[in-house]
Amino acid sequence: RMLRMTLPDAPLQTLPPHHVLFKTFYLIRTLGGRAMVEPSLQGISWGKRLVVVYSRNDLLGAWIKDNLGNPLFPCIPRGEAQRWDAKKMTVNILFYALTGNYKEDAVHQPYILQKMRAEPIPH
Amino acid sequence: MRLLFETPWTWALAALAALLPLGWYTYHQRPQLLRWLRLLFVGLLLLLLLKPSLMLIQKTTEKPRLTLLINRSKSMGIKEKLPGSSAQKTLTRWHQALEWLSEKLPDLEKKAQVQFYAWGEYAERQSLSQLRSLSPSETLTSLETALQEVLREEPQQIWILSDGVEESSEDLVPLLDHLPVPLNVLGVGKPEKYSGGKIARIQLPDFTFLHLPFEIHVDWEIKSKKGQRIPLKLFRNKRLLGEQLLSSNTEEEIGHSTFTVYPGSLGRETYRAELDQSFSESSTDVLRQKWRIMHLTGRPSFEYAHLRDLLKSNPNYELVSFVILRNPDNIMPVPDSELSLIPFPAQEIFVQDLFRFDLFILENFAWSKFGLPLSYLESLKTFVSRGGGLLIIGGENALIGGGYKATALEALSPINFQSGGNDFHFNSFKPKPYNQSLQHPLLQWMLPPGGGTKSSSPGRAPGDDFNSLWNHLPPLEGFHSYDSLKPGAIPLWVHPSQKTPLGQETSILTSWSYGKGKVLLWASPSTWKWKLAGGLNPRISSFYARFWTRNIQYLTGDLDFKRVRWSPLPQAWLRKDPLPLSFTVFDETFQPFKDPVHIRVHWFRPGQTSPEIPLVRPEETGRYQVELHNFKKGPQRLKVWVHAQGKLIGEDEIKFEWNDSLSSYEAFNRNALVKIAHKARGNYSDLNQLEIKTWLRELPPSKEGQVVVGKKNLWDSPLFLGLLIGLIFLEWILRRMRGYS
């Protein structure tokens, strides 16, 4: 509701799996978060730039640690693998803010495609 | 002889219908003698009503019409020694043509109806004796106009007699492709003596674009032994660009070669074709169509992200950028397949592809972390010295922090790095324009309307007028200190309070030239704050974009780009009167200017005032032409000014010498004539080499025809009237004599 009031002309849209946000630093194949409410990420674009990223899975909740340095919340249902996916997406969002659509440049595509075809190593 | 009845058949039927009853009545008359007299009378009357005429017809033979077009240009007045004749016997080309015509006229008239035309600007029908009284004096010739005029007479064949000096087959292609009759060409003139090869012409576009290939066309002639090979070479500034080996299957051959080349650098370039002892040169203006920018940044940052967005949004820029996302000392316990990182292509950036770029942006990149060879920086130095632009953006990994002290980058930099210690300071400050540099192109755009080297208020420095603008700009974070500026370096933006060890204001934006290239050092990596502040304050909303765009334009030479350009004069051009000259008006993306413009062209010539001369017509969008008439000998200068929406968008000037006398440029141009003949699918021959019977055999056969040579109207002859009266009188006599009723 708040987003609709702030940006009435820019609707929230589901980001496709090939969106640059999924490859700005980490190559992300699955989403994470504290709780897997939604299997996709949503965002608002302004021109060619993504200006809002919205996740219903509580990405930052996966980072919170207690005073002993242990994660405060479990990640449901996949546990630590899901936490790691959430951390990767958070890093990607930060890198996106600092590099824009850099990873969409043609020079990166052959390497990215090659790596995407490789099986991810389970954690 | 033939009998003809002139009355239309409808009237003839009507007359017959009218006279038949009379004939029928007469037929039943008695006595028989009277009957026949009456019938004879009716028949004679009917014959008269049919209006008989006698036509005298003669059979004729119509020969095909052959039109001979003789060039009457000034170059046909060049005297030449005829081959095989003594040194004293010389004839003008014009008289050579007339002598040949006189000699061959009987052969021509035996086979054709010959029509002579002298052609200059137009074609005029002449007899041979009239041609002898003319002289070759036309300064303007138009073969296209001449052909169009003679075609109105519907000849069956056209022969052209010319020295080829004024003609270009390219202009005639549309007409020659659709010529309804055969066209043969006779070359009048003494061929230049040469052996081996000769360049007839070199042709290239008036304007070309850097990084884009273009074609150079060379017309040549060779005389060599069969199978002998002669090299055709193409040079630019004495550097060999290409070579083709030419050989002819016959003793003499005319041909055409094409070279595809890339321009070397911006500005006027001259290309030279050499064949044996002969050469020809022509020039082109090399412009930039798109700037190729390499942006290498040492870490992700808002400064990088916003500058990249700006460069990507400009269609004139081709941007290749690399961001170091992970330093060599950042060891990550993550398999490589989970990272989108690619190997850092240092060799490609600094060695292989560097010279394909126009501008290199080095932003906060720590050289020392990567262990790259210092030869890469030497390569960057060469790049700048050859004309490339370099933008250095500071930060904690730049300059001393990046390990550049005493490297080629310090040599390229407009500042002498600090002697020791950390030279980057994380302080907040508001830079201001340097007062002594306000007229520099990189600051001038910020001046208030009307220029302004003087302050609007007494007692204030001119730069203080900028307070109204940069007071709205947020402060920047971080700047570099240094020992001193190098000689020739120009401070543009300075720190408001920081001073160098020599007591000068610390420059934040410094410009410098190195070799043929330009260098800008921007010592603070936080202009992104200007960008974001522009979202809050409309007064400065465009400041960020204009600031960086201006810097890029300065480094890439776009500020020097002339948007109005005369087409280059050819090295050897045909001196025509009027002389057509063209110029082009470009927009900011190097395309022909489409919007309405106001153009003034002034022609400055010896002993004359400088009148404005009219444009002929726009040749195509953005390209215009003028025609110069009535030349006076001496230096000539043309200047053009172009305005759009009341603003001057460009001007250009061209200078040349005008000498009216004929020169070696008017050499017999067989090449051009051969091309015309080939394009018209006709034949070519030198005048004195022609076996005229072979060409005459190609004329269509004569047509058999008839012509009426006389006509006699029988119907108005007194004889007929006399017969009619005589018949009536005879009947009267018979009636009186024999008592008929």
Tab-separated table of N, CA and C in Angstrom, chain B residues 192 197-203 218-221 254-255 273 275 278-280 572 669-672 675:
chain	number	residue	atom	x	y	z
B	192	GLU	N	48.690	10.933	-73.159
B	192	GLU	CA	49.945	11.175	-72.448
B	192	GLU	C	50.876	10.000	-72.674
B	197	GLY	N	52.518	2.229	-65.813
B	197	GLY	CA	51.178	2.529	-65.324
B	197	GLY	C	50.959	4.010	-65.117
B	198	LYS	N	49.682	4.374	-65.049
B	198	LYS	CA	49.314	5.774	-64.819
B	198	LYS	C	48.048	5.804	-63.980
B	199	ILE	N	48.045	6.677	-62.964
B	199	ILE	CA	46.841	6.869	-62.158
B	199	ILE	C	45.979	7.913	-62.859
B	200	ALA	N	44.739	7.554	-63.152
B	200	ALA	CA	43.841	8.529	-63.769
B	200	ALA	C	43.135	9.352	-62.690
B	201	ARG	N	42.733	8.657	-61.623
B	201	ARG	CA	41.983	9.388	-60.593
B	201	ARG	C	41.960	8.588	-59.311
B	202	ILE	N	41.989	9.293	-58.184
B	202	ILE	CA	41.760	8.662	-56.887
B	202	ILE	C	40.542	9.342	-56.282
B	203	GLN	N	39.650	8.532	-55.730
B	203	GLN	CA	38.397	9.102	-55.229
B	203	GLN	C	38.086	8.531	-53.858
B	218	VAL	N	40.424	3.834	-57.152
B	218	VAL	CA	41.528	4.325	-57.992
B	218	VAL	C	41.294	3.874	-59.425
B	219	ASP	N	41.226	4.824	-60.355
B	219	ASP	CA	41.159	4.513	-61.788
B	219	ASP	C	42.564	4.560	-62.340
B	220	TRP	N	42.922	3.570	-63.136
B	220	TRP	CA	44.295	3.521	-63.640
B	220	TRP	C	44.333	3.029	-65.087
B	221	GLU	N	45.518	3.262	-65.719
B	221	GLU	CA	45.780	2.720	-67.059
B	221	GLU	C	47.154	2.094	-67.013
B	254	ILE	N	42.694	-0.345	-69.250
B	254	ILE	CA	42.160	0.646	-68.306
B	254	ILE	C	41.398	-0.114	-67.241
B	255	GLY	N	41.577	0.254	-66.004
B	255	GLY	CA	40.919	-0.500	-64.945
B	255	GLY	C	40.642	0.343	-63.713
B	273	ALA	N	47.814	7.489	-54.144
B	273	ALA	CA	47.931	6.237	-54.904
B	273	ALA	C	49.109	6.374	-55.842
B	275	LEU	N	51.382	4.420	-58.938
B	275	LEU	CA	51.466	3.331	-59.911
B	275	LEU	C	52.626	3.675	-60.833
B	278	SER	N	53.695	7.317	-61.721
B	278	SER	CA	52.541	8.220	-61.643
B	278	SER	C	51.914	8.165	-60.255
B	279	PHE	N	51.320	9.266	-59.804
B	279	PHE	CA	50.636	9.260	-58.527
B	279	PHE	C	49.482	10.257	-58.566
B	280	SER	N	48.583	10.103	-57.627
B	280	SER	CA	47.481	11.059	-57.457
B	280	SER	C	47.088	11.068	-55.989
B	572	ALA	N	43.346	17.936	-57.615
B	572	ALA	CA	43.407	18.465	-58.982
B	572	ALA	C	41.987	18.574	-59.478
B	669	ASN	N	41.698	13.005	-71.266
B	669	ASN	CA	41.229	12.056	-70.257
B	669	ASN	C	40.543	10.886	-70.945
B	670	ARG	N	41.346	9.990	-71.427
B	670	ARG	CA	40.788	8.848	-72.151
B	670	ARG	C	39.969	7.966	-71.205
B	671	ASN	N	40.447	7.861	-69.994
B	671	ASN	CA	39.779	7.008	-69.011
B	671	ASN	C	38.307	7.368	-68.868
B	672	ALA	N	38.038	8.668	-68.740
B	672	ALA	CA	36.645	9.109	-68.565
B	672	ALA	C	35.818	8.770	-69.797
B	675	LYS	N	34.978	5.072	-70.027
B	675	LYS	CA	33.918	4.729	-69.055
B	675	LYS	C	32.549	5.120	-69.581
